[in-house]
Short mmCIF file of C-alpha atoms in Angstrom, two decimals:
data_model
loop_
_atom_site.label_atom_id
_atom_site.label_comp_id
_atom_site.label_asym_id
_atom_site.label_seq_id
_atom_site.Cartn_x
_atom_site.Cartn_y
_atom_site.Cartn_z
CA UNK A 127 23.09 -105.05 72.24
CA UNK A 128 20.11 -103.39 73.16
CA UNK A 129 19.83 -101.11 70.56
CA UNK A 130 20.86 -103.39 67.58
CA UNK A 131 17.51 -105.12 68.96
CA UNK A 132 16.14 -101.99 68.33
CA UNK A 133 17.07 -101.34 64.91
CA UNK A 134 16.45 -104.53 63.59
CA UNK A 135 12.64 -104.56 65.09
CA UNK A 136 11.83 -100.85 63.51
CA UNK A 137 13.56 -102.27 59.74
CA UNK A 138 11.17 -105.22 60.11
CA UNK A 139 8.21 -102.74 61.02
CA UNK A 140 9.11 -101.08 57.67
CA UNK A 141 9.13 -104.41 55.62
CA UNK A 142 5.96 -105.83 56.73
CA UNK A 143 4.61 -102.60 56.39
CA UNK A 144 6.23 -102.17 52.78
CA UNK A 145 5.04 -105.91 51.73
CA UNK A 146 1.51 -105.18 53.26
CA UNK A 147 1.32 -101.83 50.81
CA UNK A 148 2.19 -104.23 47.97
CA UNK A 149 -0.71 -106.74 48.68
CA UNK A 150 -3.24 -103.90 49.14
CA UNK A 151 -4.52 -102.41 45.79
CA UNK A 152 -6.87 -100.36 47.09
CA UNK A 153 -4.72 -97.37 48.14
CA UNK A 154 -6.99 -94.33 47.90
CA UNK A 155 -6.48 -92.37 44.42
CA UNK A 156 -7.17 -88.65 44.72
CA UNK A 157 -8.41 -86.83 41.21
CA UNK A 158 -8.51 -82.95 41.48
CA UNK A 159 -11.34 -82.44 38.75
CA UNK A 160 -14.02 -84.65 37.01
CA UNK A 161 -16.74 -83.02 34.90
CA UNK A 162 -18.73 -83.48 31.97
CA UNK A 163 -19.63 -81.08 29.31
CA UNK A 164 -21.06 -82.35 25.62
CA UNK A 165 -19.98 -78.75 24.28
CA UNK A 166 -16.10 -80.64 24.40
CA UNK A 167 -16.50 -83.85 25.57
CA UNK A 168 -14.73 -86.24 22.36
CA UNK A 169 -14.47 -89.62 24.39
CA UNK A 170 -18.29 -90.67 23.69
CA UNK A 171 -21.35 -90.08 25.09
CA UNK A 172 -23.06 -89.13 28.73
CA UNK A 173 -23.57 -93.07 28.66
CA UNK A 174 -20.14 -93.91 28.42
CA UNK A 175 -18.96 -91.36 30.69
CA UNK A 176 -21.13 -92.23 33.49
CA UNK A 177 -20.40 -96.12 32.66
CA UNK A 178 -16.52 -95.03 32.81
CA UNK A 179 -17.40 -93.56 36.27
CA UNK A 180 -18.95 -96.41 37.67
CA UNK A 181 -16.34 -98.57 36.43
CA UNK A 182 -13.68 -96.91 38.78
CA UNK A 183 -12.50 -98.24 41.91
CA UNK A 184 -14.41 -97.41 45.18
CA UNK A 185 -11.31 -95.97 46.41
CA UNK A 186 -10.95 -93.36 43.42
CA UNK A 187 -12.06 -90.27 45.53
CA UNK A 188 -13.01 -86.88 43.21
CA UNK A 189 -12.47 -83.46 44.96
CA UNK A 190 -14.51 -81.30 42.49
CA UNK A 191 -17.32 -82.40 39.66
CA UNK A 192 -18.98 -80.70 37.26
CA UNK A 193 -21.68 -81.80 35.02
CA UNK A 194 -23.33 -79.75 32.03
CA UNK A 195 -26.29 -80.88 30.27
CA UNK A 196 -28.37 -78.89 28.18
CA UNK A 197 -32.16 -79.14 26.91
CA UNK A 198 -30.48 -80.05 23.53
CA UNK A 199 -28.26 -82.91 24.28
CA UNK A 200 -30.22 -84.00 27.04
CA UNK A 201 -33.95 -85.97 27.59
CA UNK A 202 -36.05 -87.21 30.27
CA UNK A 203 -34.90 -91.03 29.39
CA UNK A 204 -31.41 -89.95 30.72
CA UNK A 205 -32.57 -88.49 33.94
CA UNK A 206 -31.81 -91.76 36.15
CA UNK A 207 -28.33 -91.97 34.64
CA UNK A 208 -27.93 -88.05 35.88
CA UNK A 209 -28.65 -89.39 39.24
CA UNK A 210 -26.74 -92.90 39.61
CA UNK A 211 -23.90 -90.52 37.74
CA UNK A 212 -24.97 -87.95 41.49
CA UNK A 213 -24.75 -91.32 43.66
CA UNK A 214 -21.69 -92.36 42.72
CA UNK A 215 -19.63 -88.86 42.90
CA UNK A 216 -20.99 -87.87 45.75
CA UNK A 217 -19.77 -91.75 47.46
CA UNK A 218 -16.60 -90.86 46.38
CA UNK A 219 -15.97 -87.84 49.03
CA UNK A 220 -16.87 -85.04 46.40
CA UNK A 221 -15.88 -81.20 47.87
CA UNK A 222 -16.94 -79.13 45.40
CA UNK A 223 -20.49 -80.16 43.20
CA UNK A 224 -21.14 -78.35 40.42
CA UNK A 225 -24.55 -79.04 38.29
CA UNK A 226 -25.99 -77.16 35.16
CA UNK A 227 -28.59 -79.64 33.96
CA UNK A 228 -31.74 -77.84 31.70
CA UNK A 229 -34.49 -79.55 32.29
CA UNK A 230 -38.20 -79.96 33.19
CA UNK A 231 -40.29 -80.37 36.00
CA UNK A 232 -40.32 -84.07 35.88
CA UNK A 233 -36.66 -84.21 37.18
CA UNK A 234 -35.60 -84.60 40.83
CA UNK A 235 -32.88 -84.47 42.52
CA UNK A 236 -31.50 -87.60 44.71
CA UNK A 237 -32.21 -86.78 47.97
CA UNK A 238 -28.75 -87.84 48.47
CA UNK A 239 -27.55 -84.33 47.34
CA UNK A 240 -29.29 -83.08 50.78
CA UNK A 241 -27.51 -85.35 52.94
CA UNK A 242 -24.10 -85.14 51.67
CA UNK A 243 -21.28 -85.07 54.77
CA UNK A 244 -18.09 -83.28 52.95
CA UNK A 245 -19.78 -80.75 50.02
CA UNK A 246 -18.21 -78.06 50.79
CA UNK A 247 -19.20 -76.02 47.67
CA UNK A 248 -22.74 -76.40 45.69
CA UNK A 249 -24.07 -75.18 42.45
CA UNK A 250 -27.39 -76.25 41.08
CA UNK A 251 -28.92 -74.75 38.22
CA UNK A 252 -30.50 -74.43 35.99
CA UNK A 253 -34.43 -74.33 35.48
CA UNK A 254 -35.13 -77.41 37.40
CA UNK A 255 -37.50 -77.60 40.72
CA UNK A 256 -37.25 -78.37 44.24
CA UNK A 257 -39.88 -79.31 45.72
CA UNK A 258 -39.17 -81.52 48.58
CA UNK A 259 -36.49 -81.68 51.42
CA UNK A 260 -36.04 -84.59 52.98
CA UNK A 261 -36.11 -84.78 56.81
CA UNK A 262 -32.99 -85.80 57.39
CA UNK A 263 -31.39 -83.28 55.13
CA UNK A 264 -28.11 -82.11 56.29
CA UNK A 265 -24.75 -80.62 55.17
CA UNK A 266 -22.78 -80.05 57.79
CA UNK A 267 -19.60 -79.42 55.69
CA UNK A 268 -21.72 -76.61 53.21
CA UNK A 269 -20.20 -73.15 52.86
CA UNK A 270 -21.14 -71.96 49.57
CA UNK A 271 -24.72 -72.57 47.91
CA UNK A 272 -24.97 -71.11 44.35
CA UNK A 273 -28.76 -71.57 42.82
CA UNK A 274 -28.61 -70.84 39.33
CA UNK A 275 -32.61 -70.56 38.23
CA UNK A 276 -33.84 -73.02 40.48
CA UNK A 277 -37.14 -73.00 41.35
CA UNK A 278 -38.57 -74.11 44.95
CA UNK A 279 -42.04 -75.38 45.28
CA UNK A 280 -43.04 -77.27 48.19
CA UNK A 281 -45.58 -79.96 47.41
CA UNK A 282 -45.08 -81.56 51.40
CA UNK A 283 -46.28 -78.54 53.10
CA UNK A 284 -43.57 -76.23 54.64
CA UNK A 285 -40.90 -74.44 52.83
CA UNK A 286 -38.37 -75.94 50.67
CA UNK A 287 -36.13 -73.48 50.65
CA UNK A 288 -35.81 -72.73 54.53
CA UNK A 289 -35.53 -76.45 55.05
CA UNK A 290 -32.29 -75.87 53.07
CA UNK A 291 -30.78 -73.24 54.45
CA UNK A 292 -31.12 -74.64 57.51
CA UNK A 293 -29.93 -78.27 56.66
CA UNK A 294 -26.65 -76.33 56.30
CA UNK A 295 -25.27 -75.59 60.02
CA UNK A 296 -21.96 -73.47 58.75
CA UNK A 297 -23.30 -71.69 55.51
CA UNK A 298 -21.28 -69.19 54.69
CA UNK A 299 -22.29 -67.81 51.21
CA UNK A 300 -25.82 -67.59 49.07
CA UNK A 301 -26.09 -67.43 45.66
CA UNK A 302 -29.27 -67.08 44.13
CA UNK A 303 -29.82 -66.05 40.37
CA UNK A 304 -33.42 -66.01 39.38
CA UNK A 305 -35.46 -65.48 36.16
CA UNK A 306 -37.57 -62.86 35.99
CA UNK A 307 -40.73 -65.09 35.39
CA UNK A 308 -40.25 -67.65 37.92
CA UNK A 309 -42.39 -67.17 41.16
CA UNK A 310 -41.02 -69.55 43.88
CA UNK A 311 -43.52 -71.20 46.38
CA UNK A 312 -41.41 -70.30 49.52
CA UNK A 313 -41.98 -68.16 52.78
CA UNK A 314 -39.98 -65.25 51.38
CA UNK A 315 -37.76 -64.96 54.10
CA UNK A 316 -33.69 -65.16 53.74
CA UNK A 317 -33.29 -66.28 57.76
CA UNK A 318 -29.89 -67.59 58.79
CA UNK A 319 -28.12 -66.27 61.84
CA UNK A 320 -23.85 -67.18 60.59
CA UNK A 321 -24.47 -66.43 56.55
CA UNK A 322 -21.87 -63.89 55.81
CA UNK A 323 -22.36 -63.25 51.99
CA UNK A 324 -25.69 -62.97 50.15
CA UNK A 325 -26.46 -62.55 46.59
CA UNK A 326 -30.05 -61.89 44.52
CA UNK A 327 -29.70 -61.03 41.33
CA UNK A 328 -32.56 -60.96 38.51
CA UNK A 329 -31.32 -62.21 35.12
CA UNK A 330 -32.44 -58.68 33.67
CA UNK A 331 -34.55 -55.80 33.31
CA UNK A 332 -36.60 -56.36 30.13
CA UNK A 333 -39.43 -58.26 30.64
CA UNK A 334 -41.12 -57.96 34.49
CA UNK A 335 -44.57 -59.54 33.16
CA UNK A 336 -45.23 -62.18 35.69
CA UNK A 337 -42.61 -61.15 38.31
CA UNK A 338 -43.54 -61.34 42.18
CA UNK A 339 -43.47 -57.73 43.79
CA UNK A 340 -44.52 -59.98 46.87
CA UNK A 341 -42.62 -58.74 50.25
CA UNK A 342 -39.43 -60.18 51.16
CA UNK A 343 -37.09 -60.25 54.52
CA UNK A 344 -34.11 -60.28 55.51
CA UNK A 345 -33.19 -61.75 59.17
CA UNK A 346 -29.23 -62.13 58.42
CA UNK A 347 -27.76 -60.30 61.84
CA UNK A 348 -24.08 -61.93 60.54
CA UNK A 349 -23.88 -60.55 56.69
CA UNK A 350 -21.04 -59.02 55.77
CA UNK A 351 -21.78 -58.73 51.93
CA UNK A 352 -24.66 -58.15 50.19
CA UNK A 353 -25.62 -57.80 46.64
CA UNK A 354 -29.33 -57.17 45.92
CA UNK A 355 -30.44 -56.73 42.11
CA UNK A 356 -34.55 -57.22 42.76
CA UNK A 357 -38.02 -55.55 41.82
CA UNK A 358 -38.64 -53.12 44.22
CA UNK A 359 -41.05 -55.01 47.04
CA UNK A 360 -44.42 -54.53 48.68
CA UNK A 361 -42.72 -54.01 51.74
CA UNK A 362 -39.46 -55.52 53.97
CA UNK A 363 -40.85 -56.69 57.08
CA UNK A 364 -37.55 -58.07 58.68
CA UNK A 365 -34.51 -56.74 57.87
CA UNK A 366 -31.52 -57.21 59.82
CA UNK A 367 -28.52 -56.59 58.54
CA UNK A 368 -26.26 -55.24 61.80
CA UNK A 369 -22.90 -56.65 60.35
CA UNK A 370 -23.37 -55.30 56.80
CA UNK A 371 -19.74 -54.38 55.56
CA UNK A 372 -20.24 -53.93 51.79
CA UNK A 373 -23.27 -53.61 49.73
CA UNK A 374 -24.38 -53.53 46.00
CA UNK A 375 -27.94 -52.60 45.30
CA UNK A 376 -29.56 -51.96 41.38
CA UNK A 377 -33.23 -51.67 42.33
CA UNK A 378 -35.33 -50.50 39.17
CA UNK A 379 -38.06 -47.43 40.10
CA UNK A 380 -41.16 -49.77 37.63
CA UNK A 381 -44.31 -47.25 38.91
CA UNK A 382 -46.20 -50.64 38.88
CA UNK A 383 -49.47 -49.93 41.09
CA UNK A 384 -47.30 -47.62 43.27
CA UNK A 385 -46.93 -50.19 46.40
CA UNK A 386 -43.91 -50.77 47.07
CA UNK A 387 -42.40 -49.73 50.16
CA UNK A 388 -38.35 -49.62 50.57
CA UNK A 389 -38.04 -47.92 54.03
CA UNK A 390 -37.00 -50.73 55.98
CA UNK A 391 -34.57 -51.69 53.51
CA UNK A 392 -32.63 -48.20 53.42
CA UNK A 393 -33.39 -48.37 57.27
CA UNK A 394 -31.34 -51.58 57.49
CA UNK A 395 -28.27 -50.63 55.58
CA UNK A 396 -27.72 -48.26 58.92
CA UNK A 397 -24.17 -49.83 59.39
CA UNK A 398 -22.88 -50.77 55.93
CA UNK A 399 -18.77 -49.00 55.09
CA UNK A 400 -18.81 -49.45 51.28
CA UNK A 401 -22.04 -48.46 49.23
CA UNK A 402 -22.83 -49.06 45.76
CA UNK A 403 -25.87 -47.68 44.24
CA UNK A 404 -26.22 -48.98 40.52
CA UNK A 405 -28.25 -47.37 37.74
CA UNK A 406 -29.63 -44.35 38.51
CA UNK A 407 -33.50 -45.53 39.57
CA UNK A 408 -31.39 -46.83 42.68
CA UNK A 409 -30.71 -43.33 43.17
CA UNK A 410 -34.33 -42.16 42.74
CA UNK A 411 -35.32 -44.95 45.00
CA UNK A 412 -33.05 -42.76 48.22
CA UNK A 413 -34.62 -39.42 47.11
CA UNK A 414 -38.26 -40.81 47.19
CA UNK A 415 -38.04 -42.44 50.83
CA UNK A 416 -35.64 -39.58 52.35
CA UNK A 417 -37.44 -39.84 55.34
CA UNK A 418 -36.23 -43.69 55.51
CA UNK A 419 -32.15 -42.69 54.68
CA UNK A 420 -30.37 -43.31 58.15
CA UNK A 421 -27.23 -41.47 59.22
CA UNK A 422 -24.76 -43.70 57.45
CA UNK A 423 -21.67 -43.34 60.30
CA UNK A 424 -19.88 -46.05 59.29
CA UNK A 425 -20.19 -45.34 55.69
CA UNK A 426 -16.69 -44.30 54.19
CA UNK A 427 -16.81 -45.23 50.41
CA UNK A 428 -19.79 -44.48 48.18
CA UNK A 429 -19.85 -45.62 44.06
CA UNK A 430 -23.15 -44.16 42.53
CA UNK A 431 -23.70 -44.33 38.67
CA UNK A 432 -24.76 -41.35 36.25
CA UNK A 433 -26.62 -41.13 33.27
CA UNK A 434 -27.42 -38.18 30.65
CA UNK A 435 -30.08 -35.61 31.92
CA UNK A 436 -30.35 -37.08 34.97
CA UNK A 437 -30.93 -35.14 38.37
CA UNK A 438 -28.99 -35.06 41.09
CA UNK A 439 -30.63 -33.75 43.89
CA UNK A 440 -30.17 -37.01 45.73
CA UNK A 441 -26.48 -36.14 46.04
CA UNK A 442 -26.64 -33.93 48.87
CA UNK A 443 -28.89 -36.07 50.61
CA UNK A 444 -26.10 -39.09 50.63
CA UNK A 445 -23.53 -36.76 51.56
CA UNK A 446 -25.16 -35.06 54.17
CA UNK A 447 -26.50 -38.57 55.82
CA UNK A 448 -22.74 -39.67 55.51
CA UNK A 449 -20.43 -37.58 57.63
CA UNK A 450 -17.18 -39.52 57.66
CA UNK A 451 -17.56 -40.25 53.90
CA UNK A 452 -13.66 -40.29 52.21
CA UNK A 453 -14.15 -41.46 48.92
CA UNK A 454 -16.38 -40.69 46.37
CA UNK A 455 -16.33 -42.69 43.05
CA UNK A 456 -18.92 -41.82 40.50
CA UNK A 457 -19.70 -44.18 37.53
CA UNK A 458 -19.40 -42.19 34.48
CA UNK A 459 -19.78 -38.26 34.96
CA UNK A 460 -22.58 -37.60 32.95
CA UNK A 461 -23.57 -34.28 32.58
CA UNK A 462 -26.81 -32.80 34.24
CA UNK A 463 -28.87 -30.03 32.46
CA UNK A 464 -30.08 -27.40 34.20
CA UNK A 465 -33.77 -29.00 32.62
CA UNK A 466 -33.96 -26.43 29.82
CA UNK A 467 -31.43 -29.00 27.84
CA UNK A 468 -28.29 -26.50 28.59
CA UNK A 469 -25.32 -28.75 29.31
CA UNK A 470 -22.69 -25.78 29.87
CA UNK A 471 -24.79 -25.11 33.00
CA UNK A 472 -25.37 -27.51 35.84
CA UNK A 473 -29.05 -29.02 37.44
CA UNK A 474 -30.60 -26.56 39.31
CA UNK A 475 -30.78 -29.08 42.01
CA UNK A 476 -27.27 -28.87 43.10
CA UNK A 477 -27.27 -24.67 43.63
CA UNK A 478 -23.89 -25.04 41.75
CA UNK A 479 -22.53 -27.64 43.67
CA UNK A 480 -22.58 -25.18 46.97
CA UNK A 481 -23.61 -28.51 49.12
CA UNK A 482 -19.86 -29.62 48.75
CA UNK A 483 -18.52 -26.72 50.54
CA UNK A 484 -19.19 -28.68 54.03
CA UNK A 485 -18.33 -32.41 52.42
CA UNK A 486 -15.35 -33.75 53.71
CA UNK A 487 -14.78 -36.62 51.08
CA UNK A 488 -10.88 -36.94 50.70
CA UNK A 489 -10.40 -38.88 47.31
CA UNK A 490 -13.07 -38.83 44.46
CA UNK A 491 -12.73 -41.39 41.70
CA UNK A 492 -14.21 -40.91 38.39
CA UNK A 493 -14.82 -43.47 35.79
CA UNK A 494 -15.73 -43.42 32.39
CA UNK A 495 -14.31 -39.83 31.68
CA UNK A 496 -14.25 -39.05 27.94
CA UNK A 497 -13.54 -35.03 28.34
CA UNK A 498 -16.77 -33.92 27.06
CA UNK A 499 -17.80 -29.89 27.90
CA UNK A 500 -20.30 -30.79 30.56
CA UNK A 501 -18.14 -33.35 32.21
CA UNK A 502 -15.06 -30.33 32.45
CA UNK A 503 -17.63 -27.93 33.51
CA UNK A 504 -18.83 -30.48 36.38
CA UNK A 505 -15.03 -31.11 37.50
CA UNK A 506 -14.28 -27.63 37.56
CA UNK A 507 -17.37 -27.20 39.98
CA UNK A 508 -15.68 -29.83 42.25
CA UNK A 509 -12.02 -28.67 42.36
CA UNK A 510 -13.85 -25.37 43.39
CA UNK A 511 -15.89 -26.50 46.13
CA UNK A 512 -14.24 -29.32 47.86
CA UNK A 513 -12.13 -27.99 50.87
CA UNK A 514 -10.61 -31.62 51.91
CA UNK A 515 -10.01 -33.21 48.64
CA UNK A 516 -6.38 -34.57 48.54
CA UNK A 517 -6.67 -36.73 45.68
CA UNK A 518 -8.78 -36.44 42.15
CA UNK A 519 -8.70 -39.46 39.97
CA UNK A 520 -10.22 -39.60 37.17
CA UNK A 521 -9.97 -42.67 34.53
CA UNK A 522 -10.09 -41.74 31.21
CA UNK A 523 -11.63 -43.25 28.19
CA UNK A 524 -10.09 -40.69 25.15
CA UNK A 525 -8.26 -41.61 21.78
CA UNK A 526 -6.17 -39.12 20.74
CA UNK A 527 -3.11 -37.68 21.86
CA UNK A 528 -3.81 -34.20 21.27
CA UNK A 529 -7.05 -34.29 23.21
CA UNK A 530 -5.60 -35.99 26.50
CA UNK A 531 -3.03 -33.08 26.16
CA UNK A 532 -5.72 -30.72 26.13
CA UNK A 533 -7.94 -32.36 28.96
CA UNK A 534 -4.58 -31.99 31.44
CA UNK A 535 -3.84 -28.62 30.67
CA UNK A 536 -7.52 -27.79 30.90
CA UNK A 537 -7.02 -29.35 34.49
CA UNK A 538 -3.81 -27.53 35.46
CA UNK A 539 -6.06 -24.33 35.03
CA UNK A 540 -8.92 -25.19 37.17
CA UNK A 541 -8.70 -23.37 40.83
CA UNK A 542 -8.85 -26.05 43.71
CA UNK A 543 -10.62 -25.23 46.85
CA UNK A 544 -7.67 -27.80 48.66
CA UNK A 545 -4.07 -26.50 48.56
CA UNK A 546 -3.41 -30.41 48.94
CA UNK A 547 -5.59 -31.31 45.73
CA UNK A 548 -3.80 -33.43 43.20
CA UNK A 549 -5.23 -34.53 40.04
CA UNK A 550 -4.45 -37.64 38.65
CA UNK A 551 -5.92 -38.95 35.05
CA UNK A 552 -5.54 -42.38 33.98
CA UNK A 553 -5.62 -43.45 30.39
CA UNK A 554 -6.07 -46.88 28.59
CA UNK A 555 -1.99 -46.68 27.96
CA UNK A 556 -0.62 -44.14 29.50
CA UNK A 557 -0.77 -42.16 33.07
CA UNK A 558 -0.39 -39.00 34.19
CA UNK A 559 -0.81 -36.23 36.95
CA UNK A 560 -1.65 -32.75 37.37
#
């Protein structure tokens, strides 16, 4: 009898509970992606959207938004509806906040943005300012900060952009994309002791009129990743970078009034395991501060990039600093003269390649191959000189049948310093092995 009790008091329990479901219409509603873009919006304007928005339930909740507004479509009259539109998304439980909103100085951001409790992931860009923080700034859920061309100037005293960083207690991952005009009022110091990933990147190379050469540190004891594309600095007081896994650096050598100072930089990537040195002023950057290069002993893959005519003789340096260096992948083998404008001959600099004798490098990667005569000549060097190499791979960038045919049997010839060599060459369509 007992348990007929039983099951008659848990159906009831389900009833009630189905009935009460019924009555209640404000079951929580989860949408996966909101955003607004004029480029394809066709259901009216940012008005209407944002009057659409505000028209939902409270218990619609949005887990990502993105909103695009450019200079075109978009006017200072609007900028309150850009932030009730901010209000309102980020009261619904928003994850993942995406802005792109060209505008002028006048703008500001709801201080709401700063206090958010569940962004996980922000973007703000582009062109607008920040210039205050508010003091009870906090986002406690923030892993990922992307600013695209923002521009921090502190009107309160302080700095607006360390008040940032720190308002985020597990940040993770920083973005920053920068014009090459914009000077930021800021302490220019990149300080957070559990950021893993860090990114600087200049939008290009073109114009540097106006740029801040300005020093800059680095006190990030937990990176992981780094990617620096910057004007070469005054000088890098602080840099700590004792976790460094990976790093990508394109620094361009500008001779402008000769004061920068790089050591502690080249000092600091001591511990990195993957290095990638982009364009070749990177390069130049190592051979003028050899003093500063550091034994690299962690450091088993190194990409550097080639151009035509360009000297090598920071080469052996990097190998020589690297001793348990496996793999070698160079961006496009461009030939080096010997500077007399011979290109069947190789740069004086590398004594014909007699510095790989004692390299130990196991796999070398090249990219970019087309099969030119100075690019043969240079491989034929390597195969010659590399005692450890167990693996050649080249990628290829030919058209033609007949002249792939010719670049492998030109290959098969070549004498290989490593019994274990084997060459591999990989084409757009096809692949093969030598």
């Amino acid at each position: 009898m007992s348990e007929i009790v039983r099951v008659q008091e848990i159906v009831s329990k389900l009833w009630n509970l189905n009935i009460a479901s019924k009555k209640s219409p404000n079951r929580v509603t989860i949408i996966s992606n909101v955003g607004y873009n004029p480029s394809f919006e066709t259901n009216g304007s940012f008005k209407d959207f944002v009057s659409r928005l505000l028209a939902r339930r409270d218990s619609y909740r949005i887990r990502r938004f993105s909103l695009k507004l450019r200079s075109l479509e978009f006017d200072s009259a609007k900028y309150h509806l850009v932030n009730e539109c901010l209000r309102n998304v980020l009261n619904r439980g928003v994850l993942d906040l995406e802005l792109d909103i060209n505008v002028n100085e006048v703008y500001k951001l709801p201080f709401e943005v700063f206090t958010c409790k569940k962004v996980v992931k922000l973007k703000l860009g582009s062109d607008f300012v920040i210039d205050n923080i508010p003091k009870n700034a906090l986002l406690p859920a923030l892993k990922t900060l992307f600013l695209d061309k923002v521009r921090f100037i502190d009107k309160s005293g302080g700095c607006a952009f360390t008040r940032l960083v720190s308002a985020c207690p597990v940040l993770e991952d920083l973005v920053i994309y920068r014009n090459n005009r914009e000077d930021w009022e800021w302490s220019r110091i990149v300080s957070s002791k559990i950021l893993k990933k860090l990114t600087i990147r200049r939008e290009d190379w073109e114009d540097l009129d106006g740029s801040s050469y300005e020093s800059i540190s680095f006190d990030t004891p937990s990176l992981e990743y780094f990617e620096y594309f910057d004007v070469l600095r005054d000088g890098y007081p602080v840099v700590d970078l004792k976790s460094l896994v990976e790093a990508k650096l394109e620094l361009p050598l500008f001779m402008v009034g000769d004061t920068y100072d790089v050591k502690n930089l080249i000092k600091g990537l001591e511990n990195v395991q993957i290095l990638s040195l982009g364009v070749v002023d990177t390069m130049q950057v190592f051979c003028f501060f050899e003093e500063a290069v550091p034994v690299f002993e962690n450091l088993f893959h190194l990409s550097l990039s080639t151009e035509v005519d360009f000297c090598w003789n920071v080469l052996p340096i990097l190998l020589e600093k690297s001793p348990n260096l496996k793999t070698l992948t160079i961006q496009a083998l461009h030939y080096t003269t010997n500077h007399y404008g011979d290109e069947n001959t190789v740069c004086d600099c590398l004594e014909v390649y007699s510095f790989l004798s004692s390299c130990h490098i196991e796999v070398l990667k090249i990219t970019q191959f087309k099969g030119d005569i100075g690019e043969m000549v240079q491989i034929k060097h390597i195969l010659e000189k590399l005692p450890s190499l167990e693996l050649l791979e080249i990628h290829g960038q030919v058209k033609g049948d007949d002249k792939k045919l010719q670049i492998m049997l030109d290959l098969l010839m070549f004498e290989r310093a490593s019994s274990e060599c084997k060459v591999e060459v990989k084409f757009p369509v096809c692949f093969a092995s030598a």
